Structure formats: structure tokens, C-alpha cells
mmCIF file of C-alpha atoms and ligand atoms in Angstrom:
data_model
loop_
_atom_site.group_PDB
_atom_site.id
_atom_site.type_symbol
_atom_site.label_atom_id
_atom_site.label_comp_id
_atom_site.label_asym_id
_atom_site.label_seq_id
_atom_site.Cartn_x
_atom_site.Cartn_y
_atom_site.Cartn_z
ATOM 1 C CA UNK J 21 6.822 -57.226 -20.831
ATOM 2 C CA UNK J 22 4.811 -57.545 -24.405
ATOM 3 C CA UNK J 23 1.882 -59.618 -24.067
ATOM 4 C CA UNK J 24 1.082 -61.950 -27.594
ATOM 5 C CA UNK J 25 -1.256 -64.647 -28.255
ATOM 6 C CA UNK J 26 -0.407 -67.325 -30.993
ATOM 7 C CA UNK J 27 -3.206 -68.729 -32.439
ATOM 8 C CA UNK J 28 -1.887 -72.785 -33.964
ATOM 9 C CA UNK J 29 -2.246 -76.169 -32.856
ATOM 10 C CA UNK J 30 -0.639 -78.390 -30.908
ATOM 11 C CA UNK J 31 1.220 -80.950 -32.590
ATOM 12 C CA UNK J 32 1.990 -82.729 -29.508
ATOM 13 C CA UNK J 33 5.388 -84.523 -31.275
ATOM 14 C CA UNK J 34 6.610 -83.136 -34.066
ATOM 15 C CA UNK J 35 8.641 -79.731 -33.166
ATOM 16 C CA UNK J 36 5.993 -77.043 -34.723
ATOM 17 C CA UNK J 37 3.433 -74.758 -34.322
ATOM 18 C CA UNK J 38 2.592 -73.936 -30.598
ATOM 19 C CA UNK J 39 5.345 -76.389 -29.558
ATOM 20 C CA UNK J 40 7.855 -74.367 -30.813
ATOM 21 C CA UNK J 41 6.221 -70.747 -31.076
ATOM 22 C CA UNK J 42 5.796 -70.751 -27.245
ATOM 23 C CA UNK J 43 9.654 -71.529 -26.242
ATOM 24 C CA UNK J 44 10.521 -69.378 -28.416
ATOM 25 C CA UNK J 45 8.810 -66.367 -27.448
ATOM 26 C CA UNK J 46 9.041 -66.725 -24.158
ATOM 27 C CA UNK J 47 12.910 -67.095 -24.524
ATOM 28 C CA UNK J 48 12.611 -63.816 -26.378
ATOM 29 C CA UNK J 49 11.252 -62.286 -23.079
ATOM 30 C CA UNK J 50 7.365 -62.213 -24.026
ATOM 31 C CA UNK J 51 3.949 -63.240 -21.833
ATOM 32 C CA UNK J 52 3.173 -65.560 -24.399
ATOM 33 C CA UNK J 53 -0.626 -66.445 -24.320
ATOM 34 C CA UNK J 54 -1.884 -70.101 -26.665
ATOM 35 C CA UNK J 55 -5.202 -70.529 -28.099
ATOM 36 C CA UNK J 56 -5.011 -74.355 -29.533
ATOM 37 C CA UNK J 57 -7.062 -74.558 -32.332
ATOM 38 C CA UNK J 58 -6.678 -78.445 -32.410
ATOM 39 C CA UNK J 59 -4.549 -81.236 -30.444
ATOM 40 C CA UNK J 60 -2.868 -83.556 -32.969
ATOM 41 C CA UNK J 61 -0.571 -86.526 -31.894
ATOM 42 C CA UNK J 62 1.851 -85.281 -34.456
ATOM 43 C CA UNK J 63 2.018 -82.921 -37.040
ATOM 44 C CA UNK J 64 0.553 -83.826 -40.305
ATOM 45 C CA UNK J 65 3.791 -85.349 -42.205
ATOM 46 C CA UNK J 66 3.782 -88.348 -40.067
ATOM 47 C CA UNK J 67 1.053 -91.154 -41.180
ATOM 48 C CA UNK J 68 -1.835 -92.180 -38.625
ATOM 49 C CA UNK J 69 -1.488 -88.663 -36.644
ATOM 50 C CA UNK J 70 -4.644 -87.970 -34.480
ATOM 51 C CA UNK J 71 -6.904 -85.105 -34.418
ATOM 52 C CA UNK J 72 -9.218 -83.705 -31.586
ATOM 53 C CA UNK J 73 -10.832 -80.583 -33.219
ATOM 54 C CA UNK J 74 -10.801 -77.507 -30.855
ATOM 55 C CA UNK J 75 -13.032 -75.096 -32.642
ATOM 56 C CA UNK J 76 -15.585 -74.999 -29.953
ATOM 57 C CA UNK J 77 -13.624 -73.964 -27.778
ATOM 58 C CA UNK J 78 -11.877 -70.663 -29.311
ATOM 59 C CA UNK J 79 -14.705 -68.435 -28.683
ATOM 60 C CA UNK J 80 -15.274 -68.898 -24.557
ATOM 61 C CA UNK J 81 -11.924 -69.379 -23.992
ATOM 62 C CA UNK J 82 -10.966 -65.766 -26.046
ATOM 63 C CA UNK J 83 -14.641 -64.244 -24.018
ATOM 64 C CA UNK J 84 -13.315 -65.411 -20.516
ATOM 65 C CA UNK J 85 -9.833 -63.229 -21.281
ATOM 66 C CA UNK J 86 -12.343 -60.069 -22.716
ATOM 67 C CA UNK J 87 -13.975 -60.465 -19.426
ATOM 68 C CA UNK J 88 -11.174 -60.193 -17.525
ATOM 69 C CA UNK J 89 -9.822 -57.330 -19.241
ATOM 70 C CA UNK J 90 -7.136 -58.494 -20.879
ATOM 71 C CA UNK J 91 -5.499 -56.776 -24.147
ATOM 72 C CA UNK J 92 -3.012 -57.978 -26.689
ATOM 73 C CA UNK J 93 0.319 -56.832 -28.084
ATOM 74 C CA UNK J 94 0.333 -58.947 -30.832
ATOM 75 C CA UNK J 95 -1.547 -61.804 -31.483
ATOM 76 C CA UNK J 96 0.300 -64.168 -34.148
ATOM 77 C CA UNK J 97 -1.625 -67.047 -35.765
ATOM 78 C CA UNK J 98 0.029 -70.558 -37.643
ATOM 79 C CA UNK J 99 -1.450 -73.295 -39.357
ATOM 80 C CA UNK J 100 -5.506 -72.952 -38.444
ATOM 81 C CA UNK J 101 -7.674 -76.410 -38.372
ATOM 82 C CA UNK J 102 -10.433 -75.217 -40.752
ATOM 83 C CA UNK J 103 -11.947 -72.225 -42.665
ATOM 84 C CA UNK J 104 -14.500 -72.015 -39.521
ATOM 85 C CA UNK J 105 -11.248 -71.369 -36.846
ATOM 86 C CA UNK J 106 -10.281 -68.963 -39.518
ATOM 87 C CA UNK J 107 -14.109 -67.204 -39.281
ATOM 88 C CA UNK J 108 -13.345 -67.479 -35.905
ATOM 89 C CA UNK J 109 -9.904 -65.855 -35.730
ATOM 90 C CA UNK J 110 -11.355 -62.896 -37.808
ATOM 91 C CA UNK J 111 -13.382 -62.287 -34.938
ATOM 92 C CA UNK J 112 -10.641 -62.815 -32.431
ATOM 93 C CA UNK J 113 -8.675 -59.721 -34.476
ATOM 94 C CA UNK J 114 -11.813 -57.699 -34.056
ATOM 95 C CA UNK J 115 -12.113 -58.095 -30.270
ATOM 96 C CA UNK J 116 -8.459 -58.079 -29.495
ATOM 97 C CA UNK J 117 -7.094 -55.563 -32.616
ATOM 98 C CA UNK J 118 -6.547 -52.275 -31.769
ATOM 99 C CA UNK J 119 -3.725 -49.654 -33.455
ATOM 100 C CA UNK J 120 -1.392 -51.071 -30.914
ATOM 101 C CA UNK J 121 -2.116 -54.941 -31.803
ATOM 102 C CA UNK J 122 0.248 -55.945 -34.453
ATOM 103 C CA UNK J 123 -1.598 -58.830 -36.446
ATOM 104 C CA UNK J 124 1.051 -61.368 -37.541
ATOM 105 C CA UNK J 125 -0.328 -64.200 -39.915
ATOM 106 C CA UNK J 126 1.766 -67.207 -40.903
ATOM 107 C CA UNK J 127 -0.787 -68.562 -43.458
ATOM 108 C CA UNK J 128 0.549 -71.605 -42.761
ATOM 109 C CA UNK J 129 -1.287 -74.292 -45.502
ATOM 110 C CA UNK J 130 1.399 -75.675 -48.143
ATOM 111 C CA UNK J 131 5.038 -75.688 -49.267
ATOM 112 C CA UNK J 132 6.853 -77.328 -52.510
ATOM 113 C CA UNK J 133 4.070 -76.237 -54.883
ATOM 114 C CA UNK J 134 1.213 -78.470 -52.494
ATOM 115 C CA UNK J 135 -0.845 -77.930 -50.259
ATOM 116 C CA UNK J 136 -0.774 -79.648 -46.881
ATOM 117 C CA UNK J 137 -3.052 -82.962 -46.220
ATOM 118 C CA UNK J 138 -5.721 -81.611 -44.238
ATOM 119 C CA UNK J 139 -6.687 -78.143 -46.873
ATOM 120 C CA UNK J 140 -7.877 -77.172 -50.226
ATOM 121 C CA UNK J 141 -7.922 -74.354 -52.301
ATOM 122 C CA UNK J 142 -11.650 -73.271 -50.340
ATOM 123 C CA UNK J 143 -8.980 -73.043 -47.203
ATOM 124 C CA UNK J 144 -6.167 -71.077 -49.496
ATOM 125 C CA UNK J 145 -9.590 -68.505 -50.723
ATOM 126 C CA UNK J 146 -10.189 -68.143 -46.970
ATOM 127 C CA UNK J 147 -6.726 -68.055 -45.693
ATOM 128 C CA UNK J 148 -6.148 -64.954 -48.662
ATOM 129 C CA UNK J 149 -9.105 -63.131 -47.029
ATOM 130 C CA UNK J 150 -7.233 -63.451 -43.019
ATOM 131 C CA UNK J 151 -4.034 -61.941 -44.467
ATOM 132 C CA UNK J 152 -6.108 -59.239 -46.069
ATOM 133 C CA UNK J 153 -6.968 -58.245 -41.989
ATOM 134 C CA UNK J 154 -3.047 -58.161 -40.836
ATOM 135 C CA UNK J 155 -0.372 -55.998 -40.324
ATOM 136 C CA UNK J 156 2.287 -58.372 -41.560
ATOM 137 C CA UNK J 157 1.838 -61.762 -43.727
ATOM 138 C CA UNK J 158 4.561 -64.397 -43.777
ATOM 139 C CA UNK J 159 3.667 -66.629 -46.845
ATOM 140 C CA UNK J 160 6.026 -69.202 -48.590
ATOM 141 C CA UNK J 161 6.315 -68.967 -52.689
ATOM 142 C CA UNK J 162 3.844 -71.790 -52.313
ATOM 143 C CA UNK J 163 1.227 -70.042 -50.205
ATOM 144 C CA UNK J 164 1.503 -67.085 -51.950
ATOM 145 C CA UNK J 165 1.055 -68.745 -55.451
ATOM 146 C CA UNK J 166 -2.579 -70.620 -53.787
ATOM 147 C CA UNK J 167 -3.360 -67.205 -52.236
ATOM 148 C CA UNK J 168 -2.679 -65.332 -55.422
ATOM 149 C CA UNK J 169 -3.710 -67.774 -58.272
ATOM 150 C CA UNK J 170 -0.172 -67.715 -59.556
ATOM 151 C CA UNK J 171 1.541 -70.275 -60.972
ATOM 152 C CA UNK J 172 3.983 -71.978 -58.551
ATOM 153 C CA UNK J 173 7.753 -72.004 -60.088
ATOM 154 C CA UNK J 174 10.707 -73.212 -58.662
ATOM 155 C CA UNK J 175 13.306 -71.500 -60.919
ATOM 156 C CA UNK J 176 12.467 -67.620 -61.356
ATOM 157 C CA UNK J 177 13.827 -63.989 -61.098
ATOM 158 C CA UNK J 178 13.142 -60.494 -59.385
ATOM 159 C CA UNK J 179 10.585 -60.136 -61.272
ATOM 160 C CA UNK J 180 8.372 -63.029 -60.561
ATOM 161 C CA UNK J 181 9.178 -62.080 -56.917
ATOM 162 C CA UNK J 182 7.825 -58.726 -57.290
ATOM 163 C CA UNK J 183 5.124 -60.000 -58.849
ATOM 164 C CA UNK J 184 3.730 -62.068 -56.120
ATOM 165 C CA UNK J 185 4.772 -59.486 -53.938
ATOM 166 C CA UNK J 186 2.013 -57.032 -55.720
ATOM 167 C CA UNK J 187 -0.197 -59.139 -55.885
ATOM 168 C CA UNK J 188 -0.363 -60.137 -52.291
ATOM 169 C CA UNK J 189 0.084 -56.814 -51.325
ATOM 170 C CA UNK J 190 -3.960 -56.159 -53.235
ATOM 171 C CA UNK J 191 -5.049 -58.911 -50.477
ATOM 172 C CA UNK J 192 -5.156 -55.720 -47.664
ATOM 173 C CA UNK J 193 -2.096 -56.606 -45.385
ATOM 174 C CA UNK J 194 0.063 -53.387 -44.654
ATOM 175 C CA UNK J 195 3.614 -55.913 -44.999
ATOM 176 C CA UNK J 196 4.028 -58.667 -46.954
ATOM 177 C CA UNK J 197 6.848 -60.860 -46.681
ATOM 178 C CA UNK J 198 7.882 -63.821 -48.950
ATOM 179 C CA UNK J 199 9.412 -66.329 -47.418
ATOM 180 C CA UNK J 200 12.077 -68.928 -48.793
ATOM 181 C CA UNK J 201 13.033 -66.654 -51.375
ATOM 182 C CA UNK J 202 16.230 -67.836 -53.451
ATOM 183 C CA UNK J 203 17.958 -65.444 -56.158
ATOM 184 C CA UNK J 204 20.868 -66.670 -56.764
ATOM 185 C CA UNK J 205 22.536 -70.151 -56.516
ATOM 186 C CA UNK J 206 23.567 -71.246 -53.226
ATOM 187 C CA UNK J 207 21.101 -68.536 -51.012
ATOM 188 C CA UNK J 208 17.678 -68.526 -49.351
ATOM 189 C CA UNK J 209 16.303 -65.800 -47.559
ATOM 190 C CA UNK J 210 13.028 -63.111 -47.789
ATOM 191 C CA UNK J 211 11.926 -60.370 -49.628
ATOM 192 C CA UNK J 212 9.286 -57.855 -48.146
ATOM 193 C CA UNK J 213 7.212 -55.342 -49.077
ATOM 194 C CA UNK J 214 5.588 -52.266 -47.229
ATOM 195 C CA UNK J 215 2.360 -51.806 -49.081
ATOM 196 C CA UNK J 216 2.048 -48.211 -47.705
ATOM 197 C CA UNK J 217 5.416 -46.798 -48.552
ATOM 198 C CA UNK J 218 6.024 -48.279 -51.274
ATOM 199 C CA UNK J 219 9.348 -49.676 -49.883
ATOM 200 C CA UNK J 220 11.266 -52.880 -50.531
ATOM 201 C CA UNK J 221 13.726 -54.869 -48.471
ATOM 202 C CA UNK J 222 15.901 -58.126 -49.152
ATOM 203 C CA UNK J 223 17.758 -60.349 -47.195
ATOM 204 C CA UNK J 224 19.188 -63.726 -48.008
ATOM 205 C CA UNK J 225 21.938 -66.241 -46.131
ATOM 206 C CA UNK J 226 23.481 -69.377 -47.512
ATOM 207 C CA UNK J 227 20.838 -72.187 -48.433
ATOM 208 C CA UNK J 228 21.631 -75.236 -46.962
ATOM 209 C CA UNK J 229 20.370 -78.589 -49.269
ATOM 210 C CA UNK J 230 17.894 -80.472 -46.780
ATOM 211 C CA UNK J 231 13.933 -79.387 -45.777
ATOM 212 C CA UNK J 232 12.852 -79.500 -41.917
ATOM 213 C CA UNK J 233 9.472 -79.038 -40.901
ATOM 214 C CA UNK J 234 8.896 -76.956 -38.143
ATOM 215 C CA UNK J 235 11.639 -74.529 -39.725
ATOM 216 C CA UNK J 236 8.739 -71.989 -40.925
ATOM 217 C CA UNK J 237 6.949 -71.770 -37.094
ATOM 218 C CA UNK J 238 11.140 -71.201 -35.928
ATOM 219 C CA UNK J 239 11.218 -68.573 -38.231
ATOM 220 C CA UNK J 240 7.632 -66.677 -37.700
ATOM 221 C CA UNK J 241 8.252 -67.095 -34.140
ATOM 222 C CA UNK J 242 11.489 -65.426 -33.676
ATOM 223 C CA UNK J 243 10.201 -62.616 -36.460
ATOM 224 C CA UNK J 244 7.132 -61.513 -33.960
ATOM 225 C CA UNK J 245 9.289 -61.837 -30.515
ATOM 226 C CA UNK J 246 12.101 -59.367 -32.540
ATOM 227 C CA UNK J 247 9.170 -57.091 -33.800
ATOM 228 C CA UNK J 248 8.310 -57.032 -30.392
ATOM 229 C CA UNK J 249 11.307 -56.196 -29.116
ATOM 230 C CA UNK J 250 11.454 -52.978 -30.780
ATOM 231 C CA UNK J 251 13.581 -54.279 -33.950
ATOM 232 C CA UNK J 252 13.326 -52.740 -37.493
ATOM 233 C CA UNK J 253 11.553 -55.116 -40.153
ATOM 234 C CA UNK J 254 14.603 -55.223 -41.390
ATOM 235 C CA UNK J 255 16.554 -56.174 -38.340
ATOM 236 C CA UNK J 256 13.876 -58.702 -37.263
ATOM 237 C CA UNK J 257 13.834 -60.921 -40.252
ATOM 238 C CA UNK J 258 17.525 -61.109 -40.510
ATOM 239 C CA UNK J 259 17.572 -62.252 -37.037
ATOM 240 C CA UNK J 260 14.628 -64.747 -37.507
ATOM 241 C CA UNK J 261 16.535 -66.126 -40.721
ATOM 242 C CA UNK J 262 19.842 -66.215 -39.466
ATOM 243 C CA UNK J 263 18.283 -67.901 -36.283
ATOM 244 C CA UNK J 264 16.829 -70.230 -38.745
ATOM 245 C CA UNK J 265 19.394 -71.288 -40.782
ATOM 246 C CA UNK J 266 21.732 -71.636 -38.188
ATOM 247 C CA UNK J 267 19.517 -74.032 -36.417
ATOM 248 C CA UNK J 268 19.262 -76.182 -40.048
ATOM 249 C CA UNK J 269 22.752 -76.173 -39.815
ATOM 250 C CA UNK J 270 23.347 -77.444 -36.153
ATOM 251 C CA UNK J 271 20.936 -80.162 -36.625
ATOM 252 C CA UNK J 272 22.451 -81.034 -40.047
ATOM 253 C CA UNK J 273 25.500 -81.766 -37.725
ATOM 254 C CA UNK J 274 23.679 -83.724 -35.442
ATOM 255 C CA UNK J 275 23.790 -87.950 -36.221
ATOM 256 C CA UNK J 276 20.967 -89.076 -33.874
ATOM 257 C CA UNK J 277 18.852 -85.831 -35.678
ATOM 258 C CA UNK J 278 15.117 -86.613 -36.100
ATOM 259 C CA UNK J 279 13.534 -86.309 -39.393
ATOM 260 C CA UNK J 280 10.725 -84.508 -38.300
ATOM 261 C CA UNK J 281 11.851 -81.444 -36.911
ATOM 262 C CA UNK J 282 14.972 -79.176 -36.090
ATOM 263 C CA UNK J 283 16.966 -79.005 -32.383
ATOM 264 C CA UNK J 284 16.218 -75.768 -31.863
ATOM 265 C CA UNK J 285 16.404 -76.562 -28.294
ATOM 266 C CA UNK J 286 20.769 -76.586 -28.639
ATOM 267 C CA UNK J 287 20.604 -73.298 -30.168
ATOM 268 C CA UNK J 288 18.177 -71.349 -28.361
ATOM 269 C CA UNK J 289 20.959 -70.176 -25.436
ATOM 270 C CA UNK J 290 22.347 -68.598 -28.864
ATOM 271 C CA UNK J 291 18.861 -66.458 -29.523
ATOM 272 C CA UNK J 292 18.613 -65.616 -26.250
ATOM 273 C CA UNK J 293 22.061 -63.674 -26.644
ATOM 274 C CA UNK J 294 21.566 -62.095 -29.949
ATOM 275 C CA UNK J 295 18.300 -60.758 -27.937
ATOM 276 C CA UNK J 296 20.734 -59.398 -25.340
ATOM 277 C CA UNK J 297 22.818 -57.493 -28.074
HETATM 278 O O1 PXL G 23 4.926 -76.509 -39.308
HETATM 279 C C1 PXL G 23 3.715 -76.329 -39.901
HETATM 280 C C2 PXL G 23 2.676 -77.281 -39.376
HETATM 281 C C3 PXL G 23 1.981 -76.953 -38.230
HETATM 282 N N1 PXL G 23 1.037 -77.755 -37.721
HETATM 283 C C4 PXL G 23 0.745 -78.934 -38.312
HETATM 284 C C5 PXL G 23 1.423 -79.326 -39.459
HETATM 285 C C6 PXL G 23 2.404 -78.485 -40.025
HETATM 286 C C7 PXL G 23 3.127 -78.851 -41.219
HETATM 287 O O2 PXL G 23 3.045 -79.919 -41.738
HETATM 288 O O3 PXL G 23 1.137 -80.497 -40.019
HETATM 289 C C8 PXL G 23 -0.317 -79.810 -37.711
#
């Protein structure tokens, strides 16, 4: 069994970060290990959410595990409270990274052009320097545009894809993969790039009209517990974003659906079988 710590809050309501990544991956058959970087009420799109800041915590919690030997198959991090936990996480990689570690970084921040409440473009500068330490980054158009100094657009081509592509690829991470890519009408889906070889890859399913949160942590989650099963880049991100997208599309369906998050929970029986196959 592969062993992977998630580094993300705890949005206690809300149907993200570690409240998603950790059914998920444990569904997918993995020892999945949390570090909570912060316990929120909900996450940050509702109004009045609570925060209790975990910060001080990250480093004797990650020393007690060193002590007791433990090592790491992955360790896969999500939205981070502040540009100290992401200081901090940089340190985590150096204890726990080793050849065999796959570093997985959802630089989770922004979406539709802004940044999320709690961060600012200090946060994005820091974020940029994390990915530059992985193995694999999963940034949205958005992330990638604060990351990159871009300019965020919502209508483009190949090119402008490639183009962030590049230049996230000069940030240091050996894969980078663009999330919530659309080139052509009706589709959604990623593009990646392998910074070593060279080497391209494209996927895309059909894009369905409505925006969940949560959908992002659905989709980094399943993307590490396929990696970790063995899969092909290739192979894992079509599973994560078919996973996705048919979970948008089963809660689209749903009448009593909450606003604030996706029922993964009625199609995980389904992930657990494509894992089988
Ligand atoms: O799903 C990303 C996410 C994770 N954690 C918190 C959030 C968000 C997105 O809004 O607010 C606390």
C-alpha cells in the first residue's frame, strides 16, 4: 500500500481540500496521511467562515513522524494558509523528498482571473517558488497567469496554452499541467507538459455550463491516487477528469444539490471500479 501525505486545510463544511482529498485517496487504496494547515468552518466562498491558524503546529507534528521513521510516497499539498506554511512545506519536501517521493502541488490560490479572499500576489510570488520544488504542478489558467505574470484571458488558442505552459515549465517543476483548459466550443479538459522530454499531452471531455468548488481538490486527488497506482500521466489525468466531470454531471442532476460543493460521495462506488479495471 502507497503511503501519501496531503498537505491542505480543513474546511470543515464545504466539500474541499482535506475533506475530500482524504476519501478519495483512501477509496483509491492509499495510507493517506493529513497535515491541516488550518481548521476553517467552511471554505472561503461562504461569508463569516472561521479560521484557527495551524502553522505552529506543522513542524512537530511532521518531526514526531521523522522520529518514528516514517517515509513518504508522495506527499500532495492544496490550498496553504500563508506564505509561512508554504516556508514551511518547503522544508517538509526536504525532510520527506527523496527520488521515490513524487511532489504533487495543487497551487491552489485563485480561479476566474482572481485570486481567492484570503491571498495576494506576495502568496502567488511564493506559491511560483513551491512549484519550482515539485515533480508535477496542477495550476488553473488563473494560477498560472499570477504565477507567470501573464495576462489572464478567457478566449485563446494553442498557442497561448503553450505559452503558459513554457513559461511555467522555467519555474523548476519536472510536469506541468494546466488545468481547465478549453479549445474548442463545448470541451474542458488539460494540457501537460514534461519539461524534461520535451513531450506534450492533451486531453479534453465535454464542458458542462455550471462552476463547483471543491471540483479542483476532486480532480488533484484522484490524479495523485492514479499516479500512485502505477497509471501513465496520461492515463491518470483522463481518469481524474473524467471522474470529475462525471461527478459535475451527477450533481447537476441532483434537485436538493448544494451550491457549495459536488456529491462526489454518489459517485465514488464508480472510481472505486475504474480503479479495479
Ligand atoms: O477548493 C479549494 C479551496 C480549499 N480550501 C479553502 C477554500 C478553497 C476555495 O475556495 O476556500 C479554504
Amino acid at each position: 500500500m502507497k503511503r501519501i501525505l496531503t498537505i491542505q486545510d480543513i474546511s470543515c463544511l464545504g466539500k474541499c481540500s482535506l475533506t475530500v482529498a482524504l476519501p478519495i485517496l483512501s477509496a483509491m487504496g492509499h495510507e493517506t496521511v493529513i497535515l491541516p494547515t488550518a481548521v476553517l468552518s467552511t471554505h472561503t466562498m461562504f461569508s463569516g467562515f472561521t479560521v484557527k491558524d495551524l502553522t505552529d503546529q506543522l513542524l512537530p507534528i511532521t518531526q514526531h513522524w521523522k522520529s518514528q521513521g516514517f517515509t513518504f510516497d508522495a506527499i500532495y499539498t492544496g490550498y496553504l494558509g500563508s506564505e509561512e506554511e508554504i516556508e514551511i512545506t518547503k522544508h517538509i519536501f526536504k525532510e520527506f523528498g527523496s527520488k521515490d517521493t513524487l511532489l504533487f502541488i495543487d497551487p491552489v490560490m485563485a480561479d476566474n482571473g482572481k485570486l481567492y479572499p484570503a491571498f495576494d500576489m506576495a502568496y502567488a510570488r511564493k506559491n511560483a517558488e513551491l512549484c519550482g520544488l515539485a515533480d508535477i504542478i496542477v495550476p488553473n489558467i488563473t494560477e498560472a497567469c499570477f504565477m507567470t505574470d501573464s495576462e489572464y484571458k478567457t478566449e485563446y488558442d494553442e498557442a497561448y496554452v503553450l505559452t503558459l505552459l513554457n513559461r511555467l515549465a522555467k519555474l523548476g517543476s519536472k510536469k506541468v499541467v494546466l488545468t481547465g483548459v478549453s479549445l474548442s466550443e463545448g470541451k474542458t479538459g488539460v494540457y501537460g507538459l514534461d519539461t524534461i522530454s520535451g513531450e506534450t499531452f492533451h486531453y479534453q471531455n465535454d464542458r458542462i455550463d455550471a462552476s463547483y468548488h471543491g471540483t479542483g481538490d476532486i480532480f488533484s486527488s484522484v490524479s495523485v491516487g492514479a499516479l500512485l497506482q502505477g497509471r501513465s500521466l496520461h492515463d491518470a489525468f483522463k481518469l481524474a477528469a473524467d471522474y470529475t466531470a462525471r461527478t459535475i454531471a451527477v450533481t447537476q442532476s441532483n434537485p436538493e444539490k448544494p451550491w457549495y460543493g459536488v456529491d462526489f460521495e454518489a459517485t465514488l462506488p464508480e472510481l472505486v471500479d475504474a480503479c479495479r479495471s
